[in-house]
XYZ file of C-alpha atoms in Angstrom:
739
model
C 32.112 -19.362 63.138
C 33.673 -21.991 65.339
C 32.548 -25.511 65.972
C 33.106 -27.532 69.137
C 33.000 -31.254 69.432
C 29.686 -32.239 70.303
C 27.425 -29.928 69.580
C 24.327 -29.411 67.718
C 23.646 -26.457 69.996
C 26.647 -24.439 68.865
C 25.568 -21.059 67.480
C 26.221 -20.153 63.851
C 25.638 -16.406 63.849
C 22.145 -16.069 65.272
C 21.108 -19.662 64.530
C 21.872 -22.911 66.255
C 23.462 -25.571 64.129
C 20.388 -27.791 64.356
C 18.145 -24.927 63.249
C 20.482 -24.141 60.362
C 20.554 -27.764 59.226
C 16.775 -27.984 59.293
C 16.545 -24.748 57.321
C 18.994 -26.066 54.722
C 16.832 -29.144 54.280
C 13.795 -27.014 53.574
C 15.564 -24.674 51.148
C 17.149 -26.048 47.995
C 20.323 -23.983 48.099
C 21.621 -25.441 44.863
C 18.501 -24.400 42.984
C 18.598 -20.969 44.634
C 22.178 -20.463 43.457
C 21.225 -21.528 39.940
C 18.314 -19.081 39.913
C 20.557 -16.243 41.092
C 23.188 -17.075 38.492
C 20.467 -17.300 35.850
C 19.451 -13.705 36.509
C 22.851 -12.235 37.322
C 24.894 -13.579 34.413
C 22.794 -12.010 31.651
C 22.856 -8.654 33.435
C 26.632 -8.631 33.847
C 27.315 -9.745 30.285
C 24.804 -7.260 28.930
C 26.335 -4.355 30.841
C 29.808 -5.159 29.524
C 28.577 -5.332 25.935
C 26.528 -2.155 26.211
C 29.315 -0.238 27.905
C 31.666 -1.276 25.110
C 29.126 -0.134 22.527
C 28.627 3.228 24.243
C 32.369 3.757 24.641
C 33.010 3.104 20.963
C 30.136 5.328 19.850
C 31.367 8.090 22.160
C 34.866 7.749 20.724
C 33.490 8.060 17.199
C 31.512 11.162 18.154
C 34.530 12.767 19.838
C 36.737 12.030 16.842
C 34.191 13.722 14.570
C 34.224 16.847 16.734
C 38.034 16.784 16.781
C 38.157 16.682 12.996
C 35.563 19.456 12.787
C 37.430 21.667 15.250
C 40.788 21.162 13.567
C 39.518 22.462 10.240
C 38.158 25.796 11.447
C 40.216 27.675 8.860
C 38.251 26.216 5.948
C 34.454 26.193 6.047
C 34.149 23.743 3.152
C 36.444 21.200 4.814
C 34.505 21.640 8.040
C 31.281 20.909 6.222
C 32.871 17.927 4.479
C 34.105 16.490 7.785
C 30.790 17.169 9.511
C 28.737 15.443 6.766
C 31.017 12.651 5.553
C 31.602 11.107 8.959
C 27.957 10.267 9.791
C 27.208 9.262 6.188
C 30.019 6.701 6.218
C 29.012 5.340 9.621
C 25.311 5.075 8.790
C 26.048 3.498 5.399
C 28.363 0.951 6.977
C 25.844 0.199 9.714
C 23.008 -0.297 7.229
C 25.075 -2.457 4.881
C 26.661 -4.554 7.625
C 23.322 -5.180 9.299
C 21.562 -6.040 6.042
C 24.252 -8.518 4.996
C 24.812 -10.239 8.337
C 21.378 -10.187 10.003
C 18.468 -8.055 8.758
C 16.610 -8.987 11.952
C 18.852 -6.536 13.846
C 17.288 -3.522 12.111
C 15.117 -1.222 14.175
C 14.222 -0.995 17.808
C 13.663 -4.516 19.070
C 10.902 -3.889 21.581
C 8.011 -4.762 19.192
C 9.653 -8.064 18.325
C 10.353 -8.846 21.983
C 6.733 -8.054 22.769
C 5.717 -10.608 20.157
C 8.192 -13.226 21.411
C 7.019 -12.826 25.002
C 3.504 -13.368 23.672
C 4.627 -16.913 22.737
C 5.317 -16.485 19.014
C 8.623 -17.822 17.688
C 10.462 -15.388 15.388
C 13.155 -17.164 13.422
C 16.754 -15.920 13.474
C 15.889 -13.147 15.895
C 17.792 -14.368 18.967
C 20.893 -15.760 17.272
C 24.565 -14.948 17.640
C 24.914 -13.291 14.239
C 21.975 -11.035 15.089
C 23.785 -10.139 18.309
C 26.965 -9.190 16.428
C 25.028 -7.170 13.858
C 23.050 -5.381 16.567
C 26.093 -4.373 18.639
C 28.238 -3.199 15.725
C 25.354 -1.558 13.883
C 24.168 0.265 17.006
C 27.694 1.472 17.776
C 28.067 3.038 14.335
C 24.542 4.474 14.387
C 25.042 6.180 17.755
C 28.510 7.394 16.801
C 27.142 9.102 13.706
C 25.354 11.703 15.818
C 21.983 11.109 14.174
C 18.930 11.721 16.403
C 18.523 8.047 17.270
C 17.820 6.326 20.561
C 19.360 3.291 22.191
C 16.670 2.061 24.578
C 15.037 -0.407 22.151
C 18.347 -1.866 20.902
C 19.518 -2.223 24.514
C 16.444 -4.334 25.243
C 17.169 -6.470 22.179
C 20.848 -6.891 23.080
C 19.994 -7.880 26.647
C 17.498 -10.431 25.338
C 20.109 -11.778 22.936
C 22.574 -12.193 25.807
C 19.966 -14.013 27.888
C 18.927 -16.314 25.033
C 22.482 -17.175 23.992
C 23.608 -17.690 27.578
C 20.633 -19.948 28.289
C 21.378 -21.992 25.179
C 25.023 -22.326 26.205
C 24.297 -23.189 29.837
C 21.736 -25.811 28.788
C 24.691 -27.957 27.724
C 25.651 -28.335 31.390
C 22.166 -29.157 32.689
C 20.372 -27.527 35.571
C 17.440 -25.166 35.259
C 18.659 -24.033 31.844
C 17.376 -27.280 30.290
C 13.794 -26.210 30.987
C 12.541 -24.358 27.906
C 9.738 -22.753 29.884
C 12.394 -20.708 31.665
C 13.300 -18.931 28.441
C 10.330 -16.566 28.658
C 11.225 -15.712 32.259
C 14.835 -15.055 31.263
C 13.736 -12.809 28.397
C 11.363 -10.889 30.669
C 14.229 -10.184 33.079
C 16.503 -9.288 30.155
C 14.075 -6.608 28.968
C 14.292 -4.980 32.388
C 18.091 -5.200 32.233
C 18.152 -3.423 28.871
C 16.089 -0.481 30.074
C 17.963 -0.371 33.388
C 21.308 -0.165 31.583
C 20.064 2.501 29.199
C 18.916 4.942 31.874
C 20.657 3.583 34.996
C 17.111 3.383 36.348
C 16.347 -0.091 37.736
C 12.892 0.688 39.142
C 11.658 2.571 36.099
C 13.348 0.011 33.857
C 11.397 -2.874 35.333
C 8.104 -0.989 35.236
C 8.711 0.268 31.701
C 9.662 -3.180 30.408
C 6.483 -4.617 31.912
C 4.291 -1.931 30.343
C 5.725 -2.129 26.833
C 6.253 -5.893 26.510
C 3.444 -7.588 28.441
C -0.316 -7.539 28.411
C -0.391 -9.844 31.425
C 2.680 -10.156 33.622
C 3.544 -13.069 35.915
C 4.301 -11.772 39.403
C 6.939 -14.479 39.888
C 9.118 -12.675 37.328
C 8.920 -9.399 39.244
C 11.809 -9.972 41.649
C 13.941 -11.478 38.881
C 13.556 -8.311 36.843
C 14.347 -6.069 39.812
C 17.314 -8.212 40.802
C 18.887 -8.212 37.350
C 18.043 -4.563 36.593
C 19.456 -3.335 39.914
C 22.782 -5.053 39.396
C 22.978 -3.973 35.756
C 22.270 -0.324 36.620
C 24.810 -0.462 39.450
C 27.532 -1.924 37.233
C 26.672 0.575 34.497
C 27.242 3.535 36.830
C 30.332 1.936 38.405
C 31.886 1.640 34.944
C 31.250 5.361 34.470
C 33.239 6.021 37.654
C 36.052 3.724 36.560
C 36.186 5.474 33.178
C 36.413 8.785 35.097
C 33.264 10.111 33.481
C 31.836 10.662 36.967
C 33.411 11.285 40.342
C 30.961 9.030 42.148
C 27.805 7.025 41.519
C 25.121 9.563 40.680
C 22.103 10.061 38.442
C 22.652 10.059 34.691
C 21.152 13.539 34.131
C 21.374 15.052 37.589
C 19.331 18.176 38.308
C 19.615 20.726 41.099
C 16.096 22.007 41.583
C 15.271 23.620 44.911
C 13.707 21.118 47.278
C 11.838 23.407 49.668
C 9.263 24.602 47.124
C 10.039 23.509 43.531
C 6.756 24.742 42.006
C 3.648 26.724 42.914
C 0.047 25.543 42.828
C -0.760 28.178 40.203
C 1.711 26.491 37.845
C -0.223 23.210 37.761
C -2.508 24.341 34.886
C 0.583 25.016 32.786
C 1.889 21.548 33.595
C -1.498 20.102 32.617
C -1.385 21.974 29.292
C 1.904 20.232 28.505
C 0.316 16.822 28.910
C -2.984 17.782 27.232
C -1.685 19.585 24.158
C 1.841 18.268 23.747
C 1.181 15.085 21.815
C -1.555 16.210 19.374
C 0.144 19.576 18.777
C 3.474 18.031 17.837
C 1.818 15.594 15.440
C 0.381 18.504 13.439
C 3.826 20.075 13.175
C 5.124 17.323 10.910
C 3.558 18.689 7.717
C 4.483 22.304 8.415
C 8.098 21.484 9.288
C 8.712 19.974 5.873
C 8.380 23.462 4.331
C 11.400 24.834 6.177
C 14.511 25.189 3.991
C 17.819 23.621 5.070
C 20.422 25.528 7.026
C 18.675 25.995 10.366
C 21.377 24.225 12.335
C 22.754 27.490 13.660
C 19.352 28.370 15.082
C 18.702 25.066 16.868
C 21.861 24.256 18.823
C 23.089 21.916 16.132
C 26.519 21.523 17.645
C 25.218 19.764 20.730
C 24.884 16.026 20.950
C 21.671 14.452 22.138
C 23.043 14.043 25.651
C 24.386 17.598 25.799
C 21.075 18.972 24.563
C 19.219 17.107 27.279
C 21.637 18.282 29.979
C 21.213 21.924 29.006
C 17.443 21.661 28.651
C 17.196 20.361 32.220
C 19.227 23.264 33.587
C 17.422 24.974 36.464
C 18.576 28.498 35.584
C 16.487 30.797 33.407
C 18.206 31.528 30.115
C 16.505 34.863 29.455
C 13.916 36.686 31.511
C 12.404 38.393 28.480
C 13.730 36.024 25.820
C 16.699 38.298 24.979
C 19.810 36.346 24.064
C 22.177 38.873 25.639
C 20.936 38.003 29.108
C 22.851 34.712 29.237
C 24.871 35.147 32.409
C 27.023 32.030 32.174
C 28.955 30.090 29.568
C 29.068 26.427 28.634
C 26.905 24.229 26.471
C 24.065 26.690 26.901
C 25.929 29.116 24.626
C 24.881 26.881 21.735
C 21.339 28.133 22.274
C 22.486 31.742 21.876
C 22.270 33.479 18.506
C 22.825 37.202 17.897
C 19.846 37.561 15.557
C 17.108 35.555 17.309
C 15.957 35.066 20.877
C 15.705 31.920 22.952
C 12.102 31.219 22.027
C 12.831 31.079 18.299
C 15.774 28.779 18.948
C 13.666 26.401 21.015
C 10.821 26.395 18.488
C 13.198 25.647 15.612
C 14.864 22.945 17.681
C 11.521 21.238 18.357
C 10.330 21.491 14.768
C 13.549 20.334 13.131
C 14.216 17.588 15.674
C 10.696 16.292 15.209
C 10.904 15.520 11.517
C 14.596 14.663 11.662
C 13.950 12.059 14.364
C 10.953 10.696 12.478
C 13.062 10.394 9.346
C 16.115 8.991 11.131
C 14.196 6.192 12.833
C 13.155 4.856 9.423
C 16.787 4.203 8.474
C 17.389 0.421 8.379
C 19.926 0.400 11.207
C 19.678 -0.729 14.843
C 18.136 2.261 16.579
C 15.496 3.330 19.049
C 13.023 6.183 19.233
C 12.653 6.784 22.968
C 15.543 9.197 23.545
C 14.736 11.508 20.591
C 11.152 11.726 21.842
C 12.453 12.357 25.352
C 14.648 15.246 24.143
C 11.838 16.787 22.071
C 9.529 16.655 25.071
C 12.184 18.298 27.233
C 12.589 21.078 24.655
C 8.837 21.686 24.551
C 8.706 21.796 28.336
C 11.659 24.190 28.352
C 9.800 26.432 25.916
C 6.780 26.514 28.223
C 9.040 27.179 31.204
C 10.853 30.046 29.504
C 7.484 31.479 28.470
C 6.281 31.312 32.065
C 9.494 33.020 33.184
C 8.905 35.767 30.617
C 5.282 36.248 31.696
C 6.242 36.277 35.368
C 9.751 37.782 35.394
C 9.669 38.359 39.144
C 8.196 34.954 39.920
C 4.785 34.024 41.277
C 3.530 35.931 44.320
C 1.793 33.751 46.899
C 1.015 34.955 50.442
C 3.647 37.654 50.273
C 6.320 35.231 49.086
C 7.880 35.237 45.627
C 8.595 31.839 44.038
C 10.804 32.091 40.946
C 10.006 30.046 37.847
C 12.326 27.058 37.223
C 12.275 26.264 33.460
C 14.232 23.051 34.006
C 11.289 21.625 35.925
C 9.045 22.226 32.935
C 11.590 20.405 30.763
C 11.416 17.389 33.072
C 7.619 17.402 32.896
C 7.607 17.745 29.110
C 10.101 14.907 28.637
C 8.063 12.556 30.810
C 4.761 13.578 29.200
C 5.778 13.161 25.557
C 7.705 9.921 26.083
C 4.827 8.517 28.116
C 2.305 9.522 25.456
C 4.274 7.998 22.598
C 4.882 4.706 24.416
C 1.538 4.614 26.302
C 3.335 4.073 29.602
C 3.216 5.712 33.012
C 6.558 4.326 34.163
C 8.350 7.081 32.244
C 7.642 9.252 35.281
C 9.696 6.880 37.435
C 12.447 6.818 34.815
C 12.588 10.620 34.902
C 12.924 10.623 38.681
C 15.805 8.156 38.528
C 17.456 9.979 35.623
C 17.426 13.349 37.376
C 18.006 12.069 40.894
C 15.157 14.224 42.254
C 11.441 13.701 42.839
C 10.663 17.326 43.621
C 8.322 17.566 40.611
C 6.528 14.281 41.249
C 3.031 15.821 41.245
C 3.269 17.805 37.978
C 5.105 14.943 36.281
C 2.403 12.440 37.208
C -0.400 14.821 36.185
C 1.191 15.525 32.805
C 1.983 11.856 32.117
C -1.539 10.704 32.963
C -3.166 13.407 30.827
C -0.797 12.771 27.934
C -1.539 9.041 28.114
C -5.276 9.675 28.137
C -5.010 11.791 24.983
C -2.593 9.491 23.165
C -4.458 6.264 23.897
C -7.681 7.758 22.566
C -6.004 8.791 19.298
C -3.911 5.841 18.132
C -1.850 2.836 19.300
C 1.509 3.235 20.962
C 4.762 3.513 19.043
C 5.599 -0.155 19.535
C 2.101 -1.381 18.683
C 2.235 0.703 15.509
C 5.535 -0.932 14.548
C 3.984 -4.345 15.201
C 1.166 -3.472 12.790
C 3.544 -2.120 10.164
C 5.746 -5.224 10.322
C 2.640 -7.452 10.448
C 3.964 -9.402 13.402
C 1.643 -12.160 14.700
C 0.576 -10.289 17.797
C -2.972 -10.168 19.135
C -4.207 -6.531 19.137
C -5.871 -4.996 22.141
C -9.629 -4.581 22.364
C -10.567 -0.948 21.895
C -12.886 1.156 23.984
C -16.611 1.099 23.365
C -16.764 -2.071 21.251
C -19.765 -3.715 22.872
C -19.991 -6.223 20.010
C -17.107 -8.173 21.540
C -19.600 -9.596 24.039
C -22.081 -10.581 21.308
C -19.608 -12.361 19.015
C -19.094 -16.017 19.934
C -16.355 -18.491 19.171
C -18.745 -20.458 16.971
C -19.002 -17.390 14.719
C -15.273 -17.172 14.004
C -14.054 -20.761 14.396
C -12.966 -23.054 11.563
C -15.446 -25.906 11.404
C -13.655 -28.355 9.100
C -10.732 -29.391 11.268
C -7.981 -31.769 10.289
C -8.013 -34.632 12.745
C -7.030 -38.275 13.151
C -9.125 -41.019 14.682
C -8.091 -43.550 17.269
C -8.637 -46.466 14.839
C -7.168 -44.807 11.745
C -4.681 -46.543 9.465
C -1.278 -45.333 8.365
C -2.709 -44.309 4.998
C -4.994 -41.807 6.692
C -2.059 -40.557 8.729
C 0.041 -40.161 5.579
C -2.687 -38.214 3.785
C -3.227 -35.847 6.712
C 0.483 -35.075 6.946
C 0.679 -34.353 3.214
C -2.261 -31.956 3.101
C -0.939 -29.406 5.610
C 1.849 -28.275 7.887
C 0.035 -27.978 11.202
C 2.177 -28.428 14.298
C -0.492 -30.377 16.195
C -3.466 -32.477 15.140
C -6.570 -33.351 17.097
C -7.148 -36.985 18.112
C -10.801 -38.050 18.232
C -12.452 -41.326 19.163
C -14.089 -41.864 15.774
C -15.358 -39.892 12.823
C -18.933 -40.522 13.952
C -18.688 -39.549 17.622
C -15.946 -36.861 17.251
C -15.166 -37.132 20.976
C -11.929 -35.206 21.536
C -9.330 -37.448 23.202
C -6.311 -35.166 22.944
C -3.800 -33.739 20.495
C -0.617 -35.105 18.945
C 2.342 -33.141 17.661
C 3.288 -33.458 14.029
C 6.755 -34.757 14.887
C 5.227 -37.679 16.790
C 3.060 -38.637 13.822
C 5.999 -38.415 11.442
C 7.968 -40.672 13.765
C 5.169 -43.257 13.747
C 5.018 -43.165 9.956
C 8.794 -43.485 9.576
C 8.846 -46.461 11.942
C 6.227 -48.183 9.805
C 7.724 -47.371 6.380
C 11.304 -46.505 7.227
C 14.548 -48.037 6.038
C 14.867 -50.640 8.847
C 11.447 -52.112 8.045
C 12.255 -52.175 4.329
C 15.552 -53.971 4.899
C 13.826 -56.467 7.164
C 11.233 -57.187 4.468
C 13.938 -57.602 1.806
C 15.865 -60.073 3.967
C 12.734 -62.094 4.706
C 11.791 -62.061 1.023
C 15.275 -63.165 -0.028
C 15.279 -66.015 2.481
C 11.859 -67.163 1.275
C 12.950 -67.082 -2.357
C 16.069 -69.063 -1.511
C 14.040 -71.808 0.137
C 11.438 -71.868 -2.649
C 13.900 -72.269 -5.479
C 15.397 -75.765 -5.447
C 17.339 -75.274 -8.656
C 19.349 -72.143 -9.140
C 20.195 -71.154 -12.673
C 23.674 -70.101 -13.697
C 23.999 -66.324 -13.143
C 26.082 -66.046 -16.291
C 23.233 -67.265 -18.427
C 20.912 -64.376 -17.421
C 20.500 -61.706 -20.048
C 19.650 -58.039 -19.608
C 15.920 -58.569 -20.120
C 15.777 -61.049 -17.260
C 17.613 -58.662 -14.953
C 15.261 -55.855 -15.905
C 12.219 -58.018 -15.271
C 13.584 -58.967 -11.862
C 14.070 -55.307 -10.968
C 10.524 -54.518 -12.066
C 9.153 -57.395 -10.015
C 11.188 -56.172 -7.032
C 9.771 -52.657 -7.320
C 6.250 -54.045 -7.623
C 6.727 -56.153 -4.506
C 8.033 -53.144 -2.569
C 5.017 -51.104 -3.675
C 2.674 -53.916 -2.645
C 4.427 -54.131 0.707
C 4.032 -50.363 1.226
C 0.328 -50.561 0.402
C -0.061 -53.385 2.882
C 1.777 -51.460 5.581
C -0.329 -48.351 4.970
C -3.512 -50.350 5.468
C -2.498 -51.439 8.959
C -4.012 -49.725 11.983
C -1.884 -47.148 13.812
C -0.642 -48.089 17.266
C -0.611 -45.005 19.509
C 0.779 -46.785 22.574
C 4.306 -45.433 22.086
C 3.174 -41.947 21.038
C 3.144 -38.902 23.298
C -0.426 -37.616 23.417
C -1.559 -34.455 25.142
C -4.711 -35.712 26.878
C -5.923 -32.227 27.820
C -5.479 -29.717 24.987
C -6.969 -26.312 25.623
C -10.659 -26.228 24.763
C -13.392 -23.609 24.475
C -17.128 -24.099 24.318
C -18.960 -22.752 21.312
C -20.717 -20.007 23.289
C -17.508 -18.389 24.576
C -17.501 -14.650 23.818
C -14.827 -12.898 21.794
C -13.869 -10.820 24.833
C -13.183 -13.905 26.941
C -11.371 -15.596 24.056
C -9.110 -12.579 23.632
C -8.367 -12.515 27.364
C -7.540 -16.230 27.495
C -5.324 -16.112 24.394
C -3.428 -13.089 25.753
C -3.074 -14.441 29.284
C -1.941 -17.962 28.379
C -0.102 -17.151 25.146
C -2.167 -19.644 23.146
C -1.701 -20.265 19.449
C -4.934 -22.185 18.953
C -7.735 -23.784 20.939
C -10.212 -26.520 20.066
C -13.926 -25.768 20.240
C -16.066 -28.543 21.719
C -19.712 -29.144 22.471
C -20.378 -31.729 25.198
C -16.954 -33.219 24.510
C -17.431 -33.353 20.724
C -14.929 -31.542 18.505
C -16.812 -29.043 16.350
C -14.080 -26.585 15.326
C -10.837 -24.841 16.103
C -9.992 -21.172 16.629
C -6.450 -19.895 16.218
C -4.600 -16.658 16.783
C -5.134 -15.774 13.134
C -8.923 -15.969 13.292
C -9.059 -14.039 16.553
C -6.760 -11.322 15.214
C -8.748 -10.982 11.995
C -11.988 -10.688 13.929
C -10.523 -7.949 16.115
C -9.298 -6.068 13.042
C -12.789 -6.102 11.583
C -14.177 -5.048 14.943
C -11.813 -2.080 15.098
C -12.869 -1.091 11.573
C -16.490 -0.992 12.788
C -17.581 -3.606 10.258
C -19.312 -5.548 12.971
C -22.706 -4.639 14.286
C -25.088 -6.369 16.634
C -27.020 -7.903 13.724
C -24.054 -8.787 11.506
C -21.838 -11.631 12.637
C -18.423 -12.395 11.206
C -17.681 -15.840 9.825
C -14.324 -17.398 8.924
C -14.549 -16.579 5.191
C -14.691 -12.867 5.981
C -11.528 -13.198 7.998
C -9.767 -14.899 5.125
C -10.522 -11.851 3.002
C -8.974 -9.479 5.544
C -5.885 -11.665 6.027
C -4.811 -12.344 2.484
C -1.627 -14.033 3.629
C -3.588 -16.727 5.438
C -3.474 -19.159 2.527
C 0.022 -18.280 1.347
C 2.297 -17.813 4.331
C 0.748 -20.262 6.805
C -1.534 -23.185 5.969
C -5.030 -22.791 7.240
C -6.816 -25.111 9.617
C -9.644 -25.859 7.218
C -10.386 -27.899 4.094
C -13.384 -25.995 2.731
C -15.901 -23.568 4.069
C -19.429 -24.551 5.017
C -22.116 -23.388 2.658
C -24.174 -21.842 5.416
C -21.852 -18.870 5.710
C -21.911 -17.689 2.082
C -24.456 -14.947 2.658
C -22.510 -13.608 5.631
C -19.343 -13.794 3.527
C -20.920 -11.602 0.878
C -22.084 -9.055 3.443
C -18.750 -8.822 5.238
C -16.833 -8.813 1.935
C -18.929 -5.955 0.596
C -18.494 -4.046 3.848
C -14.718 -4.524 3.803
C -14.408 -3.509 0.139
C -16.657 -0.488 0.625
C -14.723 0.696 3.663
C -11.386 0.156 1.918
C -12.549 2.096 -1.137
C -13.762 5.018 0.994
C -10.477 5.160 2.897
C -8.511 5.029 -0.358
C -10.556 7.766 -1.990
C -10.148 10.013 1.037
C -6.391 9.454 1.154
C -5.336 9.980 -2.492
C -5.195 13.418 -4.140
C -7.545 14.294 -7.018
C -4.969 13.471 -9.689
C -4.517 9.998 -8.258
C -8.283 9.540 -8.117
C -8.558 10.200 -11.856
C -5.702 7.865 -12.565
C -7.274 5.146 -10.441
C -10.598 5.627 -12.219
C -8.855 5.344 -15.562
C -7.215 2.136 -14.491
């Protein structure tokens, strides 16, 4: 662009200079740059860290294969090299993670789901957790165990975003706003999934489905922006490392585009989604009876990535399931065995991988479960595809045209269906399309994913929700289907009626007593104990500051100086200090302590001045007739920890996340009925940790709820006893009866 002297009418591109200046005034370019940097920096840093982790894990895996191949003359040494290498890596990963940061163990998505809900998990987004996660994940992936990396990638990306935000907050800007942390973490979750699969669109959708009940639309473009750049850099690094010739899909397929499947094949695709999830669950018990040594029958030499690549191959391995009909060499030779056919190999692979993956994900190392599930689903789909190819060796005849069966398409459908069923997400279909680089099977994939989700959601919670329950994370569970009682239960039925509060005309003694009796973060401020008109809420730190100002060291020193000056004026004759004995000194010290105690009592009796205290004049409130369904929706949407219950402005109780969660647990256990209403004592029975881990919001329970307590307690104990008796074997029943 060129500028001439005089002119506001000189063109800058397609704009005049005056138009451009007016546009710059309207748009805060500095803030826009900060927002872009806020989303781009975590993605770039995350990609570098994850690429380093993958490179190291790949190097460890290659070195294991090199050691195994170099010892082909001795079977025992081969076995020793094959077994010792992963044992050492897994042991080191478990020990290193446990010593440095136990919070790095596991997937990471359940914890991020809880954090995005508004709950603070201590030591979960720290630098030492980041180091433990990266090193532990590298060793776990390099061991060759059937473990995934999608959950740890989400955790690592969130760690990068949190640490970068904390560092950049030192320099000011938008990073000083703590409310931006949730938005940064939401974008980081999309970055983690996008880096894992090089699938920005599916990554954003998947991160939304697994981490959020309600999602703010303003975070949508941030997630797409960061995930797109992270996926692009991730694939560019693959080109620079000469793993790929150009930027392409991670698991590229070559299905025919003109007619990838026939209409008559849709029922088979539907069977995958309908029967895949419940059928594989029943295989867990039967697979435990298989003896060891089936590695030669289940392509044990292949890594997880190589297994997935071969399962997605579009060529038919055997028309009639005969191993000799392999017409090409490569990784697919690992599926060939002279004594069994392809179907037996695939069945053994599914069965063994199922319980091995279930067992491996319980190891206390940083790991995920998505990729093992994805591979198992692909193997099941491949089995269905090979069966279809065996039943229709010449293909499907339609209108005089023969359409050959493509088993790789069935593998794609099976992978999407099982992974979608386990995670309760539909975005796995989009991830599959981006992974394979083709959308030729979009219709069967969507049908299978939707059917699999319908079956899985009616059976049990998702994988991540189950982990949340196992770890007892403070996350509000979802309302199940068919629970009509949620509209009949009111807030007044589950709220805590005896609330700790402070009055506007209270003294410092009352303030001191309230702070000693509990550890609540906020306290309600009411007009008086008689009217109970809610005026607002005050944080605990503010009240402690008021108390320290009244009884702190500066006030004590000021009193001592004033007292010393008064004593000096009062005494006209001062005795010789040398003539004082020990008893006189001791009596003076006692009198001094008594005066300090009297001064403290006097200060505690003074009225509190709230003029210099930060008061929230509009804390969140609910009326006593609010239904449980609406309460659950509001708590989930706004990320509330507690809400005050008022009646015509009067404070009558408080309901917290703990009470709401306990009520939902009882509702899911079918303890509630239309005629039986839950009260807070019943919830305290179900949540035994309520009085030990976190202080409750009550002093004592009202006597009016004792009968309901007895009913709900008896119902809970009866249900627990029935579940226990149905779960233990007969020998354990006798032992329990003897005890």
